[in-house]
GROMACS .gro file of C-alpha atoms in nm:
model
  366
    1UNK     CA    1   0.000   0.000   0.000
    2UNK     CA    2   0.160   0.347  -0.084
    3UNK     CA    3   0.107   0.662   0.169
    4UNK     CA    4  -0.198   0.901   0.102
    5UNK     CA    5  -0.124   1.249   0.050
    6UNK     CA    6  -0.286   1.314   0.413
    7UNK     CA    7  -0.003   1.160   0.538
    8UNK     CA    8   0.231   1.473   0.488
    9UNK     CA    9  -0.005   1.662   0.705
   10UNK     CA   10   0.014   1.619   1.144
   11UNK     CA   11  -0.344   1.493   1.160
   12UNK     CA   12  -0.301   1.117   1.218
   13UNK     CA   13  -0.510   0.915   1.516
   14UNK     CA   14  -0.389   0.574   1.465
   15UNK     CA   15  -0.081   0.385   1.388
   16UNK     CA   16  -0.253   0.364   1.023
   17UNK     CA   17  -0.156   0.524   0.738
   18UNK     CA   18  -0.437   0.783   0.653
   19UNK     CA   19  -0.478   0.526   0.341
   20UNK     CA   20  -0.665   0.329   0.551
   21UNK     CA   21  -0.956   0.383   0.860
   22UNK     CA   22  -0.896   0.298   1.208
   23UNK     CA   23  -1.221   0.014   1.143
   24UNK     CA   24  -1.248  -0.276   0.882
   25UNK     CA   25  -1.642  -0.248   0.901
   26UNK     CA   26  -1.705  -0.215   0.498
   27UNK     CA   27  -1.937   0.079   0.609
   28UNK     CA   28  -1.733   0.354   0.741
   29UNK     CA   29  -1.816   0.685   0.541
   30UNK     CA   30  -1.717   1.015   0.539
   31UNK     CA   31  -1.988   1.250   0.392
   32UNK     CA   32  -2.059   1.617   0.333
   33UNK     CA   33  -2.450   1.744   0.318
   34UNK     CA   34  -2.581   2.067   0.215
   35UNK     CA   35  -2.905   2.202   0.128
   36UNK     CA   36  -3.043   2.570  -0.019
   37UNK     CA   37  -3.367   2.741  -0.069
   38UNK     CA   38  -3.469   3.090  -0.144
   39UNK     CA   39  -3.758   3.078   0.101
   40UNK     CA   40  -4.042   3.082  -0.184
   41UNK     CA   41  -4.128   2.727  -0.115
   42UNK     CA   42  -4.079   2.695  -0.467
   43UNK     CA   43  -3.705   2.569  -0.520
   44UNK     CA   44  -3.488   2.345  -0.302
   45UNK     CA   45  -3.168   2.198  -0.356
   46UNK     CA   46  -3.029   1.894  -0.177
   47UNK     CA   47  -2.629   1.805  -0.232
   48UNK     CA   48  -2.386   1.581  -0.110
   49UNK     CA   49  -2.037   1.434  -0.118
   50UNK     CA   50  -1.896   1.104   0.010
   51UNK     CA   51  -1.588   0.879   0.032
   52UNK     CA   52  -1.612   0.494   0.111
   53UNK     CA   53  -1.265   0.388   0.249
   54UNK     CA   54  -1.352   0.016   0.297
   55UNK     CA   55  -1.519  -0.006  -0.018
   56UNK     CA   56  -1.331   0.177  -0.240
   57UNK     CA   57  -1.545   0.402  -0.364
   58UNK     CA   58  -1.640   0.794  -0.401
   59UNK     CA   59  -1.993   0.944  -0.551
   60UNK     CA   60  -2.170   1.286  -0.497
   61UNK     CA   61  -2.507   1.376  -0.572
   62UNK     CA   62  -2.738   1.674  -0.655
   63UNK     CA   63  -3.168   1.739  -0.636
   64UNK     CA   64  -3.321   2.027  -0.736
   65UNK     CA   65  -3.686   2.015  -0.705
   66UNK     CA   66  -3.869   2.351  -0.822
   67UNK     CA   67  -4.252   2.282  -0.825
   68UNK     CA   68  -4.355   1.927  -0.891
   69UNK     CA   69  -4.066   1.873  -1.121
   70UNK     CA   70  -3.753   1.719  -0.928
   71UNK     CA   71  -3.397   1.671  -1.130
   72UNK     CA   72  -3.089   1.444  -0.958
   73UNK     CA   73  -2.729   1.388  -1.121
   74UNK     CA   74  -2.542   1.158  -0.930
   75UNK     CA   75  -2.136   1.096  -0.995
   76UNK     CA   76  -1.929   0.786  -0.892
   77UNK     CA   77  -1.606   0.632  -0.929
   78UNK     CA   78  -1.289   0.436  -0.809
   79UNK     CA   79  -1.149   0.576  -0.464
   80UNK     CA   80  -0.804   0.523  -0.511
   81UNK     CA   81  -0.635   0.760  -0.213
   82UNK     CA   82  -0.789   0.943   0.040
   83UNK     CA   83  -0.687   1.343   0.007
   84UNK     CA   84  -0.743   1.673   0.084
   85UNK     CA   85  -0.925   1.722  -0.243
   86UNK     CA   86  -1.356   1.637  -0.278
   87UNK     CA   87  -1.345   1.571  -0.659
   88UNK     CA   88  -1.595   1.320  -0.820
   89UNK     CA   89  -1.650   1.353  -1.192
   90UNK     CA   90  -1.799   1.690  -1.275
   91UNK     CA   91  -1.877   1.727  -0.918
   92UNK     CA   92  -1.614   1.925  -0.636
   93UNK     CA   93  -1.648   2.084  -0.304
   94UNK     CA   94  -1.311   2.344  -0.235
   95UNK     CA   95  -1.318   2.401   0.121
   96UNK     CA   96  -1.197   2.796   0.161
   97UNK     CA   97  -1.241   2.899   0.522
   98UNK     CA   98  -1.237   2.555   0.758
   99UNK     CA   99  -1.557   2.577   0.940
  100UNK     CA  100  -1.664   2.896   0.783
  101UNK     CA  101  -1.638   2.930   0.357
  102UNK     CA  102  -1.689   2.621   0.071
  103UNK     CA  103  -1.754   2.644  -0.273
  104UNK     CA  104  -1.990   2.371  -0.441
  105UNK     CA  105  -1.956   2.279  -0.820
  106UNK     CA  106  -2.151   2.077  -1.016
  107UNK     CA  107  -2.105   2.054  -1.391
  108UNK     CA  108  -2.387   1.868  -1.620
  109UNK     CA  109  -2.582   1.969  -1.896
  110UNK     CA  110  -2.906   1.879  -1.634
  111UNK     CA  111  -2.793   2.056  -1.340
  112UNK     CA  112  -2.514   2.331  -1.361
  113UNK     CA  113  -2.434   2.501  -0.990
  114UNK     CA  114  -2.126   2.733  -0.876
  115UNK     CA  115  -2.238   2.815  -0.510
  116UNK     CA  116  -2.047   2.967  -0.245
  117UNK     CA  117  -2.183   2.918   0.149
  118UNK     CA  118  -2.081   3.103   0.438
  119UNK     CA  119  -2.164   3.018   0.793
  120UNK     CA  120  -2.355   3.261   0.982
  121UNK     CA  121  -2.269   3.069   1.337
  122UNK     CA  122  -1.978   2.851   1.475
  123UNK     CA  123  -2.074   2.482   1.356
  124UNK     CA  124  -2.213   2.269   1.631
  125UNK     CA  125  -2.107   1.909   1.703
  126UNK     CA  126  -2.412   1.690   1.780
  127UNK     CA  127  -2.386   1.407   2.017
  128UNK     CA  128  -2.278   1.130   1.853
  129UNK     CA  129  -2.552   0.895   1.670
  130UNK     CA  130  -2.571   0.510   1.725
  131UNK     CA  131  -2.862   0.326   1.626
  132UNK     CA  132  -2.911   0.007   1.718
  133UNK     CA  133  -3.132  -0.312   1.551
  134UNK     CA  134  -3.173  -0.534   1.798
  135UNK     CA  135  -2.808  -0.654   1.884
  136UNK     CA  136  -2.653  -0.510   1.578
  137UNK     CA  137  -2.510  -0.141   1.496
  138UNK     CA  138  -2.658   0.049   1.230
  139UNK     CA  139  -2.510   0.350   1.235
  140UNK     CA  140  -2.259   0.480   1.478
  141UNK     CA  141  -2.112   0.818   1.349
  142UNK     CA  142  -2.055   1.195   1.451
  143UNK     CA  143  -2.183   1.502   1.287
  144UNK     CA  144  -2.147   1.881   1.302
  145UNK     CA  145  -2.415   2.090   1.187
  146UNK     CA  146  -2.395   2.474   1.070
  147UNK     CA  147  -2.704   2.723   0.909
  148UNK     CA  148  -2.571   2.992   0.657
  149UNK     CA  149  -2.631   3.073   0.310
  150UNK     CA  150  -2.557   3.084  -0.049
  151UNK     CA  151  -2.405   3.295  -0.323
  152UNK     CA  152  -2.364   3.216  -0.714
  153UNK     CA  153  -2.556   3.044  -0.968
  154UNK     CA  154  -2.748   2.768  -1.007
  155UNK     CA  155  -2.954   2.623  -1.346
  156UNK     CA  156  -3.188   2.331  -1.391
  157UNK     CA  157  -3.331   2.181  -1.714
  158UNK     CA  158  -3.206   2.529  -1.900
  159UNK     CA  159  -3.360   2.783  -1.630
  160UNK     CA  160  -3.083   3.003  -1.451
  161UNK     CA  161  -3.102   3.087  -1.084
  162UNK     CA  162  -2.962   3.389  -0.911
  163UNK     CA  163  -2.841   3.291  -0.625
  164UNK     CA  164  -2.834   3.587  -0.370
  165UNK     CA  165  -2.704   3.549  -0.014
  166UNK     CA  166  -2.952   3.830   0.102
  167UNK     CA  167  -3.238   3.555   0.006
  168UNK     CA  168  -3.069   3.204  -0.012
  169UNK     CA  169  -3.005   3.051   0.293
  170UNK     CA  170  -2.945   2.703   0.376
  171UNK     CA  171  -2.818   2.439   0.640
  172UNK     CA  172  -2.470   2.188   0.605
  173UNK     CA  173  -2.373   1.912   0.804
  174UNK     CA  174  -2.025   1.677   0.811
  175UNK     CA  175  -2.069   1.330   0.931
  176UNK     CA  176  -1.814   1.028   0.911
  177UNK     CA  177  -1.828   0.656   1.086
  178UNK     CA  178  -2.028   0.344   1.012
  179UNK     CA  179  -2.390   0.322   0.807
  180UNK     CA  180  -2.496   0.106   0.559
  181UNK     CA  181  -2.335   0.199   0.272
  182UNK     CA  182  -2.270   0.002  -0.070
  183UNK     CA  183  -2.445  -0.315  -0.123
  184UNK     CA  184  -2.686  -0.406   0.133
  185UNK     CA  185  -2.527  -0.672   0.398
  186UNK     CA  186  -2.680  -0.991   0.447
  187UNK     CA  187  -3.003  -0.963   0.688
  188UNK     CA  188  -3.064  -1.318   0.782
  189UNK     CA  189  -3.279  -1.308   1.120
  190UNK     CA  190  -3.349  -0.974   1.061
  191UNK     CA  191  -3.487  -1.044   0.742
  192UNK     CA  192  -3.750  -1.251   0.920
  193UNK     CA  193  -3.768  -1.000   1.196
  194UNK     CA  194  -3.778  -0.674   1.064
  195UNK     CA  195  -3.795  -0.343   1.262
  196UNK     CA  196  -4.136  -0.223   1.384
  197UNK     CA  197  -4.074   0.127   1.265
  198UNK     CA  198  -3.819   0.446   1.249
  199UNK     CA  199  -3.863   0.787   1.410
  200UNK     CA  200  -3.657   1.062   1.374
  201UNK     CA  201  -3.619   1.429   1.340
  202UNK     CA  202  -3.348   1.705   1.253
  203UNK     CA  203  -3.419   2.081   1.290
  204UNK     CA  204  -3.131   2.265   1.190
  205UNK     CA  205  -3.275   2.664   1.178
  206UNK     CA  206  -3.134   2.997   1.104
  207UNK     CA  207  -3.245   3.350   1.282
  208UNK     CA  208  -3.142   3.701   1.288
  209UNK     CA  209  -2.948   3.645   1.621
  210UNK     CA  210  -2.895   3.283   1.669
  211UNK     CA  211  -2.915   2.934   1.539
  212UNK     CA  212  -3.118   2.595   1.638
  213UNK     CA  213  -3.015   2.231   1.598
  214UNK     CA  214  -3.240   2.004   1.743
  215UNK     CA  215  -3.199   1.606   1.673
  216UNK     CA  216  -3.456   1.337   1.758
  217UNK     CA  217  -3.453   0.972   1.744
  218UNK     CA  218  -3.752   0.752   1.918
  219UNK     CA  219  -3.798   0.408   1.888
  220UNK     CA  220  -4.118   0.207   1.827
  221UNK     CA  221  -4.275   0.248   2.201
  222UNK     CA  222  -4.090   0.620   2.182
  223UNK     CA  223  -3.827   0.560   2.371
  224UNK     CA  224  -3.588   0.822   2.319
  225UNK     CA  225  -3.233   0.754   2.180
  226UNK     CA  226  -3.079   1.054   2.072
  227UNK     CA  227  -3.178   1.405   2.213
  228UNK     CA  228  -3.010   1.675   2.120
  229UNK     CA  229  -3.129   2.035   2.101
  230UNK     CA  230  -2.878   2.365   2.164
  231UNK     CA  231  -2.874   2.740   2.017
  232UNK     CA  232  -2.596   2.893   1.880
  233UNK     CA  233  -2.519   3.298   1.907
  234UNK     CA  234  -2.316   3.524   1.717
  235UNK     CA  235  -2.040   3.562   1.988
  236UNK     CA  236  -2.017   3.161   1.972
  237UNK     CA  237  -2.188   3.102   2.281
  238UNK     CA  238  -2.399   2.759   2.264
  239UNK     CA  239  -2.654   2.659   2.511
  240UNK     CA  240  -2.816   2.323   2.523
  241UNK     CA  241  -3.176   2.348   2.546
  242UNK     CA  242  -3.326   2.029   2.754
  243UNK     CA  243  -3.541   1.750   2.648
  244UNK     CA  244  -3.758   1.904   2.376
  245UNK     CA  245  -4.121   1.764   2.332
  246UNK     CA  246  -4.275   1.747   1.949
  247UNK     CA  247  -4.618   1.776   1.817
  248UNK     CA  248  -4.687   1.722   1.455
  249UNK     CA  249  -5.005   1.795   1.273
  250UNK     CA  250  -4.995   1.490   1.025
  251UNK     CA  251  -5.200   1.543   0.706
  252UNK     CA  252  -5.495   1.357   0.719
  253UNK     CA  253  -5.475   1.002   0.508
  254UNK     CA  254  -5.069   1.077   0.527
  255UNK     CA  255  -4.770   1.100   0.692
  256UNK     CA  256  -4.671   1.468   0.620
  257UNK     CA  257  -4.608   1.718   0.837
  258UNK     CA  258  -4.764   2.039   0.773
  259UNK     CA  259  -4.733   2.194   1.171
  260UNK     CA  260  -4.476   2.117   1.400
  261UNK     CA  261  -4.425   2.239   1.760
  262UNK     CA  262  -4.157   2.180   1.982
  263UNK     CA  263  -4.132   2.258   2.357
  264UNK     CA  264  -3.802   2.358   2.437
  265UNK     CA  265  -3.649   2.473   2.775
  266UNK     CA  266  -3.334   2.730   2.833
  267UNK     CA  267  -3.081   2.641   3.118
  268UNK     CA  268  -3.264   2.885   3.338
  269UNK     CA  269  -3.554   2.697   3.307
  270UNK     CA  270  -3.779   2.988   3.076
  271UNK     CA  271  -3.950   2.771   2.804
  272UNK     CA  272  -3.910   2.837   2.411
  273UNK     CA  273  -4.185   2.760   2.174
  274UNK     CA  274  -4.031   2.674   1.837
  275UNK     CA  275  -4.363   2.625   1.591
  276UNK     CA  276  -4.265   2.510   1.201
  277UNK     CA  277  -4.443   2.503   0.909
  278UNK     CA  278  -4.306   2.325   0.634
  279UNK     CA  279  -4.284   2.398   0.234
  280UNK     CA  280  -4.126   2.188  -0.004
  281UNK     CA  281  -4.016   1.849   0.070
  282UNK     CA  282  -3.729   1.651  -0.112
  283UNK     CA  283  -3.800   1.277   0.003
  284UNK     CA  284  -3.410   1.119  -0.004
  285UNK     CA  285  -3.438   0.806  -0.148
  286UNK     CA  286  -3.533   0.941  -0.450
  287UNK     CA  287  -3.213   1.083  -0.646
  288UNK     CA  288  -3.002   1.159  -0.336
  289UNK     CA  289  -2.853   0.810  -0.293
  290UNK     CA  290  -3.019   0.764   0.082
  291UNK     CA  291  -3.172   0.392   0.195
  292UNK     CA  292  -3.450   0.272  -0.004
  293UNK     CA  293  -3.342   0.446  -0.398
  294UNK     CA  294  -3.361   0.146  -0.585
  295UNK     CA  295  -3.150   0.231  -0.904
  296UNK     CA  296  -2.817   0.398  -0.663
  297UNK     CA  297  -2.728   0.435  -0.308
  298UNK     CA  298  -2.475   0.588  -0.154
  299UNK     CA  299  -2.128   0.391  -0.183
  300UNK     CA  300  -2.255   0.158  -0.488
  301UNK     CA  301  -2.023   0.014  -0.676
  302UNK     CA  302  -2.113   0.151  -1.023
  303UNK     CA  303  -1.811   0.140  -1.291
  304UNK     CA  304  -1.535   0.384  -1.283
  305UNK     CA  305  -1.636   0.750  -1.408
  306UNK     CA  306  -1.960   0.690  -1.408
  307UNK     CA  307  -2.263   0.973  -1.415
  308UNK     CA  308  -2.589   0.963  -1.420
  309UNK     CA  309  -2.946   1.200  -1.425
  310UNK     CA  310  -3.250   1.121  -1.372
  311UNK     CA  311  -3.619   1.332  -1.313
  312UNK     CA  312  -3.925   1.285  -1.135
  313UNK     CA  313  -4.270   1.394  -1.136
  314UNK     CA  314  -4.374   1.416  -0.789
  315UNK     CA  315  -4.730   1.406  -0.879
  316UNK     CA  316  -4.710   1.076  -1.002
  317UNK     CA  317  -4.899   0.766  -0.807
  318UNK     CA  318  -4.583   0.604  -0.798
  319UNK     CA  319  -4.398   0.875  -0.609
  320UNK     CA  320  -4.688   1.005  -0.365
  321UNK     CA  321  -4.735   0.634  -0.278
  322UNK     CA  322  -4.385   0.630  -0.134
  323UNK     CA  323  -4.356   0.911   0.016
  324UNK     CA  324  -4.457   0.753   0.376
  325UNK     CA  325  -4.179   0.582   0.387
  326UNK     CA  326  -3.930   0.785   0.344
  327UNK     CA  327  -3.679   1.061   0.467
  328UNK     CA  328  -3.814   1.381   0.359
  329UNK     CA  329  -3.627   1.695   0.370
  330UNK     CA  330  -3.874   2.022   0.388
  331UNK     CA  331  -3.788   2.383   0.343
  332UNK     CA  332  -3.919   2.503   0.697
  333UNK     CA  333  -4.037   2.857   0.815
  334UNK     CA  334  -4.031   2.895   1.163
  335UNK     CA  335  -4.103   3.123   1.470
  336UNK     CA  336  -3.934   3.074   1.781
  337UNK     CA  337  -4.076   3.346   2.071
  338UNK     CA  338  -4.178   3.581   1.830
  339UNK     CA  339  -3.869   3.546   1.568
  340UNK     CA  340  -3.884   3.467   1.273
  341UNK     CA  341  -3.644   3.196   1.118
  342UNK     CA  342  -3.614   2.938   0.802
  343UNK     CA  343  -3.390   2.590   0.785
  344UNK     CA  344  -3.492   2.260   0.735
  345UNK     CA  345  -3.731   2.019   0.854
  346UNK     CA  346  -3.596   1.645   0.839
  347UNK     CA  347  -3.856   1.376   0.938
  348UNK     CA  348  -3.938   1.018   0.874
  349UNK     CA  349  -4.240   0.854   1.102
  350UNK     CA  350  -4.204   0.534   0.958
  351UNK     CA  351  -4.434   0.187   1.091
  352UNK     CA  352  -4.512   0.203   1.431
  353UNK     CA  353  -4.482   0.514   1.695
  354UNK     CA  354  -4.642   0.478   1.997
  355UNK     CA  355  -4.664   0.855   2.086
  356UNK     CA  356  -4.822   0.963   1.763
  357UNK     CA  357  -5.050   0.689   1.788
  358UNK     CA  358  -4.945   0.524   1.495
  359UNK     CA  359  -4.949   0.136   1.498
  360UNK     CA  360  -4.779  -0.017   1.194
  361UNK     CA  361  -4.648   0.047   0.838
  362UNK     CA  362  -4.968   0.107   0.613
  363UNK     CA  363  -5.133   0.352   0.934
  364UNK     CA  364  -5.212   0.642   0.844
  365UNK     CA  365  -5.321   0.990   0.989
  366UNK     CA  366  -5.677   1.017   1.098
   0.00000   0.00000   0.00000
């Protein structure tokens, strides 16, 4: 094996070369996310980068949906070093400012974008995320999470957006460790004893004078897994903001959200009422590469140099019929004690949840 060009650099953690991760699971990932709206509930953009040590393999993806009309390109190819650089075929992130300044590309005759984000707060590192099914782990990974927004251009099927940072913000994450990645591992028992259902919620949020990132996870009987929920100010200060309680107003004969409260509590024990409404929703396993896309997911083994794009029409039967089971991103407007504030609304309420009173897969809202 020959030394990585990380290896010049003083950032090692294990007796490894940075060729190689510290874990042989075939899942360990390292993934960039980023999203962008221009608060019309009309256009939203979900991105993302990712490098598959154990597998050998790099990809990136991009989803614009404007209307009913949603566009994905999606990139893969051979990993063959692990680097500084986040280049996939006519897809590349540039980091400029560490924590602060990137620049997004994306090159195809589809989908054509030369963004630029800056962070409006310090980027907050969640508490790390292990899900479990039954005796075996899922995912096991860390995250940070930053709001900001978006400069440049971005164009679609032939129509140009101007992208202007006074209008188009957005929310980023980073998040590396083990989730299933690749080819789907072999599910034996747990073929024959699948999981009752999957609950779980990410509120990352912009204001004028501060930022939110809340992050749920409940099992079946609601049981509560991960919890975290802090705000972020301009001077850097973060407080964590308890044990936050969620309502959702669930369209009826759906699983949508269309209302969301959450009852949050500062350290001095004053509450905060955080009350979402949501816009546009990108569900992920359709073009983005998440669990469940059933022609590429992320760290599949696809060919070297290999590109491909692909549109939906998310009016179609075939779409709306999977929508209830599946991650859906949603542009969110928010108020939080009388300010006003715009993000993203992650949620998935698949099967059963006790605590919204659903009891299995096809249950739907009354």
């Amino acid at each position: 094996m020959k030394p990585a060009p990380l290896d010049e650099f003083p950032v090692h953690q294990t007796p490894l070369s940075m060729a190689q991760v510290s874990t042989s699971d075939r899942n360990f990932y390292d993934r960039n996310y980023f999203n962008a709206h221009d608060r019309s509930g009309e256009v939203f953009l979900v991105t993302g980068f990712g490098v598959y040590p154990n597998l050998g393999v790099i990809d990136a993806f991009a989803t614009v949906r404007h209307g009913d009309a949603q566009r994905s390109v999606r990139f893969s190819d051979a990993l063959e070093s692990r680097s500084t650089e986040s280049v996939v075929g006519g897809y590349r992130i540039e980091v400029v400012e560490p924590l602060r300044s990137l620049r997004v590309v994306c090159e195809h005759e589809d989908l054509s974008m030369d963004l630029r984000w800056e962070g409006s707060f310090e980027a907050v590192l969640e508490e790390r995320h292990i899900l479990m099914d039954g005796p075996r782990t899922m995912l096991d990974a860390s995250r940070f999470a930053q709001v900001g927004s978006w400069s440049g251009m971005l164009n679609v099927d032939g129509e140009d957006f101007v992208v202007d940072p006074a209008v188009w913000l957005g929310t980023r994450d980073r998040s590396w460790g083990i989730r299933p990645s690749g080819a789907p591992d072999p599910q034996e028992r747990f073929a024959e004893e699948p999981r009752e259902g999957f609950w779980w919620t990410y509120i990352p949020l912009r204001f004028d004078d501060f930022a939110l990132v809340i992050i749920l996870q409940e099992s079946p009987d609601g049981h509560r897994s991960l919890n975290h929920a802090s705000r972020v100010f301009a001077d850097g200060r973060i407080e964590q903001l308890g044990w936050p309680r969620m309502e959702v107003d669930y369209r009826a004969g759906a699983r949508h959200p269309e209302h969301v409260r959450v009852h949050l509590t500062t350290p001095l024990g004053e509450p905060l009422l955080l009350e979402i409404d949501t816009l546009l929703g990108i569900p992920l396993s359709m073009g983005s590469g998440y669990v469940g896309d059933p022609a590429w997911s992320h760290g599949r083994w696809m060919g070297r140099d290999w590109s491909e794009s692909v549109s939906y029409d998310m009016t179609s039967p075939d779409v709306t019929a999977m929508l209830p089971y599946n991650v859906v991103d949603h542009v969110a407007r928010a108020r939080c004690n009388g300010a006003e504030g715009w993000g993203m609304f992650e949620h998935a309420n698949m099967g059963r949840h006790d605590p919204s009173g659903f009891k299995d897969w096809v249950d739907m809202a009354k």
